[in-house]
Coordinates of C-alpha atoms in Angstrom, one line a residue:
M196 CA 84.7 197.5 82.2
P197 CA 87.5 197.9 84.6
I198 CA 89.7 201.0 84.1
L199 CA 92.9 199.0 84.7
D200 CA 92.4 196.0 82.5
K201 CA 94.8 193.4 83.9
E202 CA 95.2 190.5 81.5
T203 CA 95.6 188.0 84.4
S204 CA 95.5 188.2 88.1
K205 CA 98.5 189.8 89.8
G206 CA 101.1 187.9 91.7
H207 CA 102.4 188.7 95.1
T208 CA 103.8 192.2 95.4
D209 CA 106.3 193.8 97.7
S210 CA 103.8 196.5 98.3
Q211 CA 101.6 194.4 100.6
A212 CA 104.0 195.0 103.5
L213 CA 103.2 198.8 103.2
P214 CA 100.3 200.5 104.8
K215 CA 97.2 201.4 102.8
V216 CA 96.6 205.0 101.8
P217 CA 94.7 206.7 104.6
V218 CA 91.4 208.6 104.3
P219 CA 92.0 211.9 106.1
P220 CA 89.4 213.1 108.6
L221 CA 86.6 215.0 106.8
K222 CA 86.7 218.1 109.0
Q223 CA 90.5 218.4 108.5
T224 CA 90.2 218.3 104.7
L225 CA 87.3 220.8 104.5
D226 CA 89.1 223.3 106.8
L227 CA 92.3 222.9 104.8
Y228 CA 90.4 223.3 101.5
L229 CA 89.0 226.7 102.7
R230 CA 92.4 227.8 103.8
C231 CA 93.9 226.8 100.4
V232 CA 91.3 228.8 98.4
Q233 CA 90.4 231.8 100.5
H234 CA 93.2 234.1 99.3
L235 CA 92.8 233.0 95.7
V236 CA 89.2 234.0 95.1
K237 CA 87.1 237.2 95.6
D238 CA 85.6 237.6 99.1
E239 CA 82.0 237.2 98.0
H240 CA 82.8 233.9 96.2
F241 CA 84.7 232.7 99.3
Q242 CA 81.7 233.5 101.6
K243 CA 79.4 231.5 99.3
T244 CA 82.0 228.6 99.2
K245 CA 82.3 228.7 103.0
A246 CA 78.6 228.3 103.5
I247 CA 78.5 225.4 100.9
V248 CA 81.4 223.6 102.6
E249 CA 79.8 224.1 106.1
K250 CA 76.6 222.6 104.9
F251 CA 78.4 219.7 103.2
G252 CA 80.4 219.0 106.4
A253 CA 77.4 219.4 108.8
P254 CA 76.6 216.5 111.3
E255 CA 74.5 213.8 109.5
G256 CA 75.1 215.7 106.2
T257 CA 76.2 214.5 102.8
G258 CA 79.9 214.8 103.6
E259 CA 79.6 212.4 106.6
F260 CA 77.7 209.9 104.5
L261 CA 80.2 210.0 101.7
Q262 CA 83.1 209.8 104.1
K263 CA 81.6 206.6 105.7
K264 CA 81.3 205.1 102.2
L265 CA 84.9 206.1 101.4
L266 CA 86.2 204.4 104.6
E267 CA 84.3 201.2 103.6
R268 CA 85.9 201.4 100.2
R269 CA 89.3 201.7 101.9
D270 CA 88.7 198.5 103.8
K271 CA 87.7 196.6 100.6
T272 CA 90.4 197.8 98.2
T273 CA 94.2 197.8 98.1
N274 CA 94.2 201.6 97.4
W275 CA 90.9 203.4 97.6
V276 CA 91.9 206.4 95.4
Y277 CA 93.9 204.6 92.7
D278 CA 91.2 204.0 90.1
Y279 CA 89.5 207.3 90.7
W280 CA 92.8 209.2 90.4
L281 CA 93.9 207.3 87.2
E282 CA 90.5 208.0 85.5
D283 CA 90.4 211.6 86.5
M284 CA 94.1 212.4 85.9
Y285 CA 94.6 210.5 82.6
L286 CA 92.0 208.1 81.2
N287 CA 89.1 210.5 81.0
N288 CA 91.3 213.2 79.6
R289 CA 90.6 213.7 75.8
L290 CA 93.6 215.9 75.0
A291 CA 96.4 214.6 72.8
L292 CA 99.2 212.8 74.7
P293 CA 102.2 214.7 73.3
V294 CA 102.8 218.0 75.1
N295 CA 99.5 217.9 77.1
S296 CA 100.2 214.6 79.0
S297 CA 103.4 212.8 78.2
P298 CA 106.4 214.1 80.0
V299 CA 109.9 213.6 78.5
M300 CA 113.4 213.0 79.8
V301 CA 116.0 214.8 77.6
F302 CA 119.4 213.0 77.6
P303 CA 122.7 214.9 77.5
K304 CA 123.4 215.8 73.8
Q305 CA 125.3 212.9 72.3
T306 CA 128.1 213.3 69.7
F307 CA 127.8 210.6 67.0
S308 CA 130.6 210.4 64.4
D309 CA 128.2 208.7 62.0
H310 CA 125.0 206.6 61.6
K311 CA 126.7 203.5 62.9
D312 CA 127.7 205.3 66.0
A313 CA 124.1 206.4 66.7
L314 CA 122.9 202.8 66.1
R315 CA 125.5 201.6 68.5
F316 CA 124.1 203.9 71.1
A317 CA 120.6 202.7 70.4
A318 CA 121.7 199.1 70.7
R319 CA 123.4 199.8 74.0
L320 CA 120.2 201.5 75.2
I321 CA 118.1 198.5 74.2
A322 CA 120.5 196.0 75.8
G323 CA 120.5 198.0 79.0
A324 CA 116.7 198.2 79.0
L325 CA 116.4 194.4 78.6
Q326 CA 118.9 193.9 81.4
Y327 CA 116.8 196.1 83.6
K328 CA 113.7 194.2 82.5
A329 CA 115.3 190.9 83.6
L330 CA 115.8 192.5 87.1
I331 CA 112.1 193.4 87.2
D332 CA 110.9 190.0 85.9
T333 CA 112.9 188.2 88.6
R334 CA 111.7 190.7 91.2
A335 CA 115.3 191.5 91.9
L336 CA 115.1 195.3 91.9
P337 CA 116.3 196.8 95.2
V338 CA 113.6 198.6 97.1
D339 CA 113.5 202.4 96.7
Y340 CA 113.6 204.5 99.9
A341 CA 112.2 208.0 100.4
R342 CA 114.6 210.9 100.1
G343 CA 114.0 214.5 101.1
Q344 CA 111.3 215.0 103.7
L345 CA 110.8 211.9 106.0
A346 CA 113.7 210.2 104.3
G347 CA 114.3 206.4 104.7
T348 CA 110.8 205.0 104.4
P349 CA 110.5 202.1 102.0
L350 CA 108.5 202.9 98.8
C351 CA 106.0 200.9 96.8
M352 CA 107.7 199.3 93.7
E353 CA 104.5 198.5 91.9
Q354 CA 105.0 201.1 89.1
Y355 CA 108.3 199.4 88.0
Y356 CA 106.4 196.3 87.2
R357 CA 104.3 198.2 84.6
L358 CA 107.3 199.8 82.7
F359 CA 107.3 197.1 80.0
T360 CA 103.9 195.6 80.3
S361 CA 101.4 198.5 79.9
Y362 CA 99.6 200.0 77.0
R363 CA 97.2 202.9 76.9
L364 CA 94.3 202.0 74.6
P365 CA 92.3 204.9 73.2
G366 CA 88.6 204.9 73.9
L367 CA 85.7 207.1 72.6
K368 CA 84.9 208.4 76.1
R369 CA 87.8 207.2 78.2
D370 CA 90.9 205.2 77.6
T371 CA 91.9 201.8 79.2
L372 CA 95.3 201.1 80.7
K373 CA 96.0 197.5 79.7
V374 CA 98.6 195.7 81.8
Q375 CA 99.9 192.3 80.7
T376 CA 101.2 190.1 83.5
N377 CA 104.0 187.6 83.3
A378 CA 101.8 184.8 81.8
A379 CA 101.6 186.7 78.6
S380 CA 105.4 187.2 78.2
S381 CA 106.1 183.6 77.3
E382 CA 105.6 184.6 73.6
A383 CA 108.6 185.7 71.7
E384 CA 109.4 189.1 73.2
H385 CA 109.7 192.0 70.8
I386 CA 110.3 195.7 70.6
I387 CA 109.1 198.1 67.9
V388 CA 111.6 200.3 66.0
A389 CA 110.3 203.4 64.2
C390 CA 112.4 204.7 61.4
K391 CA 111.4 207.1 58.7
N392 CA 107.8 206.9 59.9
Q393 CA 107.8 203.1 59.3
F394 CA 107.4 200.5 62.0
F395 CA 109.5 197.4 62.4
V396 CA 109.3 194.4 64.7
L397 CA 112.6 193.4 66.3
D398 CA 112.4 190.1 68.2
V399 CA 114.8 190.5 71.2
V400 CA 114.7 186.7 72.0
A401 CA 115.8 184.2 69.4
K402 CA 116.2 180.4 70.0
N403 CA 115.3 181.1 73.7
K404 CA 118.2 183.4 74.1
Q405 CA 118.2 187.2 74.5
L406 CA 120.0 189.1 71.8
N407 CA 123.2 190.7 72.9
E408 CA 124.3 194.3 72.0
M409 CA 126.1 193.3 68.8
E410 CA 123.1 191.3 67.6
I411 CA 120.8 194.1 68.3
L412 CA 123.1 196.5 66.4
S413 CA 123.1 194.2 63.3
Q414 CA 119.2 194.1 63.4
L415 CA 119.1 197.9 63.7
E416 CA 121.3 198.2 60.6
K417 CA 119.0 195.9 58.7
I418 CA 116.0 198.0 59.8
V419 CA 117.6 201.3 58.6
K420 CA 118.3 199.7 55.2
M421 CA 114.7 198.4 54.9
A422 CA 113.4 201.9 55.8
E423 CA 115.4 203.5 53.1
N424 CA 113.6 201.5 50.4
A425 CA 111.2 204.1 49.1
E426 CA 109.0 201.7 47.0
E427 CA 108.0 199.9 50.2
R428 CA 107.3 203.0 52.2
L429 CA 103.9 203.1 53.8
P430 CA 101.9 206.2 55.0
P431 CA 102.9 207.6 58.5
F432 CA 100.4 205.7 60.7
G433 CA 102.1 206.7 63.9
V434 CA 100.8 210.2 63.6
L435 CA 97.3 209.0 64.5
T436 CA 98.5 208.3 68.1
S437 CA 99.5 212.0 68.5
D438 CA 95.8 213.1 68.0
G439 CA 93.1 213.8 70.6
R440 CA 92.1 210.5 72.3
T441 CA 88.6 210.4 70.9
E442 CA 89.8 211.1 67.4
W443 CA 92.4 208.4 67.6
A444 CA 89.9 205.9 69.0
Q445 CA 87.6 206.7 66.1
A446 CA 90.5 206.2 63.6
R447 CA 91.5 203.0 65.3
D448 CA 88.0 201.6 64.9
V449 CA 88.3 202.3 61.1
L450 CA 91.8 200.7 61.0
I451 CA 90.8 197.4 62.7
K452 CA 88.2 196.6 60.1
D453 CA 91.1 195.5 58.0
P454 CA 92.9 192.3 59.2
T455 CA 96.4 193.5 58.1
N456 CA 96.0 196.7 60.2
R457 CA 94.5 194.7 63.1
K458 CA 97.5 192.4 63.1
S459 CA 100.0 195.3 63.0
L460 CA 98.2 197.0 65.9
E461 CA 98.3 193.8 68.0
V462 CA 102.0 193.5 67.5
I463 CA 102.6 197.1 68.6
E464 CA 100.2 196.9 71.5
S465 CA 102.1 193.9 72.9
C466 CA 105.7 195.2 72.4
L467 CA 108.0 195.8 75.4
F468 CA 108.9 199.4 74.3
V469 CA 109.4 201.5 71.2
V470 CA 112.7 202.9 69.9
C471 CA 112.4 205.9 67.5
L472 CA 115.4 206.3 65.2
D473 CA 115.0 210.0 64.3
E474 CA 116.3 211.8 61.2
P475 CA 118.5 214.9 62.0
S476 CA 116.2 217.8 62.7
G477 CA 118.4 220.6 61.2
L478 CA 117.8 222.6 64.4
E479 CA 120.6 223.9 66.7
P480 CA 120.7 221.3 69.5
S481 CA 120.0 223.8 72.4
D482 CA 118.3 222.6 75.5
T483 CA 115.1 224.2 74.4
N484 CA 115.2 222.6 70.9
R485 CA 116.0 219.2 72.3
A486 CA 113.1 219.5 74.7
L487 CA 110.7 220.5 71.9
L488 CA 111.9 217.6 69.7
M489 CA 111.3 215.1 72.5
L490 CA 107.9 216.5 73.3
H491 CA 106.4 216.4 69.8
G492 CA 109.1 215.3 67.3
G493 CA 109.0 218.6 65.5
G494 CA 105.8 217.9 63.7
R495 CA 105.0 217.2 60.1
E496 CA 108.4 218.4 58.6
K497 CA 110.5 216.5 61.1
N498 CA 109.9 213.4 63.3
G499 CA 106.4 214.0 64.5
A500 CA 105.0 210.8 63.0
N501 CA 108.0 208.7 63.9
R502 CA 106.3 207.9 67.3
W503 CA 103.8 205.6 68.9
Y504 CA 102.5 207.6 71.8
D505 CA 100.3 204.9 73.4
K506 CA 103.3 202.9 74.5
P507 CA 104.6 204.1 77.9
M508 CA 108.3 204.0 77.0
Q509 CA 109.6 205.4 73.8
F510 CA 113.4 205.8 73.5
V511 CA 114.3 208.4 71.0
V512 CA 117.8 208.2 69.3
G513 CA 118.3 211.1 66.8
M514 CA 121.1 210.6 64.3
D515 CA 122.1 214.1 65.2
G516 CA 122.6 213.2 68.9
V517 CA 119.3 214.5 70.2
C518 CA 118.1 211.6 72.5
G519 CA 115.7 211.0 75.3
V520 CA 112.7 209.1 76.5
V521 CA 109.0 209.9 75.9
C522 CA 106.8 208.5 78.7
E523 CA 103.1 207.8 78.5
H524 CA 102.3 208.9 82.1
S525 CA 99.3 206.8 83.2
P526 CA 101.2 203.6 84.4
F527 CA 104.1 205.3 86.3
E528 CA 105.6 208.6 87.5
G529 CA 108.6 210.3 85.9
I530 CA 110.8 209.6 88.9
V531 CA 110.5 205.8 88.2
L532 CA 111.9 206.5 84.7
V533 CA 114.8 208.4 86.2
Q534 CA 115.7 205.5 88.4
F535 CA 115.7 203.3 85.4
S536 CA 119.3 203.9 84.7
I537 CA 120.9 202.2 81.7
S538 CA 124.1 200.3 82.3
P539 CA 126.4 199.3 79.4
L540 CA 127.1 195.6 79.2
V541 CA 130.0 193.4 78.6
L542 CA 129.0 191.4 75.6
S543 CA 130.3 188.8 73.2
S544 CA 130.7 189.9 69.6
S545 CA 129.6 186.8 67.6
I546 CA 126.4 187.4 65.7
A547 CA 124.1 184.4 65.5
D548 CA 122.1 183.8 62.4
L549 CA 119.0 185.8 63.3
P550 CA 115.6 186.0 61.6
P551 CA 115.4 189.4 59.9
P552 CA 113.3 192.2 61.5
R553 CA 109.9 192.6 59.9
R554 CA 108.2 195.7 58.6
L555 CA 104.7 196.2 59.9
L556 CA 102.2 196.5 57.1
W557 CA 99.2 198.8 56.8
K558 CA 96.3 199.0 54.4
C559 CA 95.3 202.4 53.5
N560 CA 92.2 203.8 51.7
S561 CA 91.0 207.4 50.9
H562 CA 89.1 207.5 54.3
I563 CA 92.3 206.6 56.2
Q564 CA 94.4 209.0 54.1
G565 CA 91.9 211.7 55.3
L566 CA 92.3 210.7 58.9
L567 CA 96.1 210.8 58.6
A568 CA 96.0 214.3 57.1
A569 CA 93.7 215.6 59.8
S570 CA 95.9 214.1 62.6
T571 CA 99.0 215.6 61.0
G572 CA 97.3 219.0 60.9
R573 CA 96.3 218.9 64.5
L574 CA 99.8 217.8 65.6
Q575 CA 101.3 220.7 63.6
R576 CA 99.0 223.2 65.4
L577 CA 100.2 221.8 68.8
V578 CA 103.9 222.1 67.6
N579 CA 103.3 225.7 66.5
N580 CA 101.5 226.5 69.8
L581 CA 104.1 225.3 72.3
D582 CA 106.3 228.0 73.8
M583 CA 109.2 226.2 75.6
D584 CA 112.1 227.7 77.5
A585 CA 114.7 225.4 78.9
Y586 CA 116.8 227.6 81.2
K587 CA 119.8 226.9 83.3
F588 CA 120.0 229.2 86.4
K589 CA 123.8 229.3 87.0
F590 CA 124.1 231.6 90.0
Y591 CA 123.6 229.0 92.7
G592 CA 122.0 225.6 93.3
K593 CA 120.9 223.4 96.2
E594 CA 124.2 223.8 98.1
F595 CA 123.5 227.5 98.8
I596 CA 119.9 226.7 99.7
K597 CA 120.9 224.0 102.2
K598 CA 123.4 226.4 103.8
Q599 CA 120.3 228.6 104.6
K600 CA 118.9 225.5 106.5
M601 CA 116.0 225.4 104.0
S602 CA 114.5 222.6 101.8
P603 CA 115.6 223.2 98.2
D604 CA 112.2 222.1 96.9
A605 CA 110.3 224.5 99.2
F606 CA 112.7 227.3 98.4
I607 CA 112.2 226.8 94.6
Q608 CA 108.4 226.5 95.0
V609 CA 108.3 229.9 96.9
A610 CA 110.5 231.4 94.1
L611 CA 108.0 230.1 91.5
Q612 CA 105.2 231.9 93.4
L613 CA 107.2 235.1 93.4
A614 CA 107.8 234.8 89.6
F615 CA 104.1 234.2 88.9
Y616 CA 103.1 237.1 91.2
R617 CA 105.6 239.4 89.5
C618 CA 104.1 238.5 86.0
N619 CA 100.4 238.6 87.0
G620 CA 99.9 240.5 90.2
R621 CA 98.2 237.6 91.8
L622 CA 98.6 233.9 92.8
V623 CA 96.7 231.0 91.3
S624 CA 96.0 227.4 92.1
T625 CA 99.3 225.6 91.8
Y626 CA 100.0 221.9 91.4
E627 CA 103.2 220.2 92.7
S628 CA 103.2 216.5 92.5
A629 CA 103.9 214.7 95.8
S630 CA 104.7 211.0 95.8
I631 CA 102.5 208.8 98.0
R632 CA 104.6 205.7 97.3
R633 CA 104.9 205.1 101.0
F634 CA 101.5 203.4 100.7
Q635 CA 100.3 200.3 98.8
E636 CA 100.1 201.1 95.0
G637 CA 100.6 204.8 95.9
R638 CA 101.0 207.3 93.0
V639 CA 100.7 211.0 93.8
D640 CA 98.7 213.7 95.5
N641 CA 99.0 217.4 95.1
I642 CA 101.0 220.0 97.2
R643 CA 99.1 223.3 96.8
S644 CA 102.0 225.6 96.8
A645 CA 100.1 228.9 96.5
T646 CA 99.8 229.2 100.3
P647 CA 98.6 232.3 102.2
E648 CA 102.1 232.6 103.6
A649 CA 103.6 232.6 100.0
L650 CA 101.2 235.4 99.1
A651 CA 102.3 237.4 102.2
F652 CA 105.9 236.9 101.3
V653 CA 105.7 237.9 97.6
K654 CA 103.7 241.0 98.6
S655 CA 106.4 241.9 101.2
M656 CA 109.1 241.8 98.6
T657 CA 108.0 245.1 97.1
D658 CA 108.1 247.4 100.2
E659 CA 108.9 245.8 103.5
K660 CA 112.2 246.0 105.3
D661 CA 114.6 243.0 105.2
S662 CA 113.7 241.6 108.6
E663 CA 110.0 241.5 107.7
K664 CA 110.7 240.0 104.3
M665 CA 112.9 237.3 105.9
K666 CA 110.4 236.5 108.5
R667 CA 107.7 236.1 105.8
F668 CA 110.1 234.0 103.7
W669 CA 110.6 231.6 106.6
D670 CA 106.9 231.4 107.1
A671 CA 106.3 230.6 103.4
I672 CA 109.1 227.9 103.5
K673 CA 107.6 226.4 106.6
A674 CA 104.0 226.4 105.1
Q675 CA 105.3 224.7 102.0
T676 CA 107.3 222.1 103.9
D677 CA 104.3 221.4 106.2
Y678 CA 102.0 220.9 103.2
T679 CA 104.6 218.6 101.6
V680 CA 104.8 216.4 104.7
A681 CA 101.0 216.3 104.9
A682 CA 100.8 215.3 101.2
I683 CA 103.4 212.5 101.3
T684 CA 101.8 211.0 104.4
G685 CA 98.4 210.9 102.7
M686 CA 96.9 213.9 104.4
A687 CA 96.5 216.4 101.4
I688 CA 93.1 217.5 100.2
D689 CA 93.0 216.7 96.4
N690 CA 92.7 212.9 96.4
H691 CA 90.3 213.0 99.3
L692 CA 87.9 215.5 97.7
L693 CA 88.2 213.5 94.4
G694 CA 87.2 210.4 96.3
L695 CA 84.2 212.0 97.9
R696 CA 83.1 213.4 94.5
E697 CA 83.5 210.1 92.7
I698 CA 81.8 208.0 95.3
A699 CA 78.8 210.3 95.1
K700 CA 78.8 209.7 91.3
E701 CA 79.0 205.9 91.8
L702 CA 76.0 206.1 94.1
N703 CA 74.0 208.1 91.6
M704 CA 73.5 210.9 94.2
G705 CA 73.9 213.8 91.8
K706 CA 76.8 216.1 92.2
P707 CA 77.0 217.6 95.7
E708 CA 77.1 221.4 95.5
I709 CA 80.6 221.7 96.9
F710 CA 81.9 220.1 93.6
S711 CA 79.8 222.3 91.2
D712 CA 80.8 225.4 93.1
E713 CA 82.8 227.9 91.0
T714 CA 85.6 228.0 93.6
Y715 CA 86.1 224.2 93.5
V716 CA 86.1 224.2 89.7
K717 CA 88.6 227.1 89.6
S718 CA 90.8 225.5 92.3
N719 CA 91.2 222.5 90.0
Q720 CA 92.4 224.6 87.0
F721 CA 96.1 224.5 87.7
I722 CA 97.5 227.5 85.9
L723 CA 100.9 226.7 87.4
S724 CA 101.7 223.0 87.2
T725 CA 105.1 222.2 88.7
S726 CA 107.3 219.2 89.5
Q727 CA 110.8 218.5 90.8
V728 CA 112.5 215.8 88.9
P729 CA 116.1 215.5 90.2
T730 CA 118.7 213.6 88.3
T731 CA 122.4 213.1 88.9
L732 CA 123.4 213.5 85.2
E733 CA 122.8 216.6 83.1
M734 CA 119.5 215.2 81.9
F735 CA 116.2 217.1 82.5
C736 CA 112.5 216.5 82.3
C737 CA 109.8 218.6 80.8
Y738 CA 106.1 218.7 79.9
G739 CA 103.5 221.1 78.6
P740 CA 101.0 223.2 80.5
V741 CA 97.8 221.4 81.7
V742 CA 95.4 224.3 80.9
P743 CA 95.4 226.6 77.8
N744 CA 96.4 229.7 79.8
G745 CA 98.9 228.0 82.1
Y746 CA 102.5 227.2 82.6
G747 CA 104.3 223.9 83.0
A748 CA 107.4 224.3 85.2
C749 CA 109.7 221.4 85.8
Y750 CA 113.0 221.8 87.7
N751 CA 116.1 219.9 88.5
P752 CA 118.2 221.3 91.4
Q753 CA 121.9 220.5 91.0
A754 CA 124.7 221.4 93.5
D755 CA 125.6 224.8 91.9
H756 CA 122.8 225.4 89.4
I757 CA 119.1 224.7 88.7
I758 CA 117.7 223.5 85.4
F759 CA 114.2 224.9 84.7
C760 CA 111.9 223.9 81.8
V761 CA 109.1 226.4 81.5
S762 CA 106.3 225.8 78.9
S763 CA 103.2 227.7 77.9
F764 CA 101.0 228.1 74.8
R765 CA 101.6 230.9 72.3
E766 CA 97.8 231.1 71.7
S767 CA 97.3 232.4 75.2
T768 CA 97.7 236.1 75.6
E769 CA 98.2 235.7 79.4
T770 CA 101.4 233.7 79.3
S771 CA 105.0 233.9 77.9
S772 CA 107.7 231.4 78.9
A773 CA 110.5 233.9 78.4
V774 CA 108.8 236.6 80.5
F775 CA 108.2 234.0 83.3
V776 CA 111.8 232.8 83.1
K777 CA 113.1 236.4 83.4
A778 CA 110.9 237.0 86.5
L779 CA 112.1 233.7 88.0
E780 CA 115.8 234.6 87.5
E781 CA 115.3 238.0 89.0
G782 CA 113.3 236.6 92.0
L783 CA 115.9 233.9 92.7
L784 CA 118.7 236.5 92.7
E785 CA 116.7 238.9 95.0
I786 CA 116.0 236.0 97.4
R787 CA 119.7 235.1 97.5
D788 CA 120.7 238.7 98.2
L789 CA 118.0 238.9 101.0
C790 CA 119.4 235.7 102.6
N791 CA 123.0 237.0 102.4
R792 CA 122.0 240.4 103.9
S793 CA 120.1 238.8 106.7
S794 CA 123.0 236.4 107.4
A795 CA 125.4 239.3 107.6
A796 CA 123.1 241.3 109.9
A797 CA 122.7 238.3 112.2
S798 CA 126.5 237.8 112.3
K799 CA 126.9 241.4 113.2
L800 CA 124.3 241.2 115.9
A801 CA 126.0 238.1 117.3
D802 CA 129.4 239.8 117.3
S803 CA 128.0 242.7 119.3
G804 CA 126.9 240.2 121.9
Q805 CA 123.1 240.7 121.4
G806 CA 122.4 237.6 119.5
A807 CA 122.0 235.2 122.4
S808 CA 118.3 235.4 122.5
Q809 CA 117.7 235.0 118.8
P810 CA 115.9 231.6 118.4
R811 CA 115.6 231.6 114.6
K812 CA 118.2 230.0 112.4
T813 CA 119.3 232.5 109.9
G814 CA 121.4 230.3 107.6
K815 CA 124.9 231.2 108.8

């Protein structure tokens, strides 16, 4: 069964003009792998790993054989790593989607004067999304170009074409990403509206014409009225999608035995997107609380069941102004969601006679009641466990960093390493997502930010003199920038090692020792999982940690401030979001002071006429 289950063959895509993802040279990857892990493991472990890696990379050895097979796969496929990566990163993962997998975009807090005002906002959002979909359907989206490092390269647009057409189907051992192509969209197009844990179908096309904003508003008002009817209220079936993937797959198998449930599932699975009309949470709408409400809905007592997590796009509109998007991550990256900007429309105000929205019906029995209760309990545990700190660092932003002639992303990554070191006295494997959309169907690879240079810098911050600290800081920035360039040009190590591992599995070769080695296993437990998601508005992105004892750290650098969202789990004794944020703030301030002192010293030196031979830029 294919992992990416495409309903019909794919039409011509813009991505064919782009190069294919390269397969890096084997020796280069193995050398870089050793360099990435050496300073993170004990010396005796490293010596053992080095011997295993040398044996794997030996002439005529396993590595060379697998590399040859990988190169053959590259010739035969559009993107040799795509399916391997999708399975490893998402579809094989059995954890619940909320918090563990689905990132969210938190919109600026809205001020609604009343219910109608909130529904107006929702209608505008829906109309804007449909307008955007029309651009996608006619392939009229302008091509994205790379920003930051190696700016100006055209990027693959394939992910946009999955925004409205994908669905993540739960499986007992692994999920399937279903992607409908245009042939399927000739049916009446519909969205799903969740309100008071009930699900309603809203057809967005009537009499061959797309509904306008006023018509959508009138349909939303009808839905709210229907949801208020307590006699017709059904159990909260959406909570099942918040469960572990295997548990949800088992529950779904029970549900589809009944034709009513099967029909309701089909309607949800073929919708364009989901809109969740949330009840007021009663919480103070701080950045942190809004982030939590987007990530898990607040659980049992609040809007935790007013969701359908398998659908890649869920717009949340809270009656109290808490709004955002929840994104099922397997079909596209967060940055694609950011680009998906909603534009208000100029619309006529006549309301056609529309067929009313329909409530989706469910049949429940005592077995299903038990499944709903178990899912609710597990969601509540996740809610109670998540420790989130959305923090605005107000002392400076990317303008100051650019004045130092440094990359803002590299600067923040090094600061994150300093914060982690201050909290734990060591560095750990760190994940920073790097887009490889320069290539056909490119998704991401990993920038391993815990470099040897970063370790030398964070150690120097305790006792070295300024000139030494500054030199090490520049080295750490350069190492981070170099790795970033390697990653976005397809030369990082994670996808390559994954490809070698998976091709060995496909050929039933047994697992090569390099992949069962303790160092490799440890190097893939990302205790620090980070991502830069820049936006122009005061929106921000966040997600949970990817391991039980880890941190999720998402950041959005603005001109004069930086928004950080740091998450961890309360059940871990090794982590605390507040402690990490405090260390981060202190570290960022110390780095600023260091840069300013070094600048002043360099100016003084130049004024005294001795600066002529100084080759290094010091950020004057």
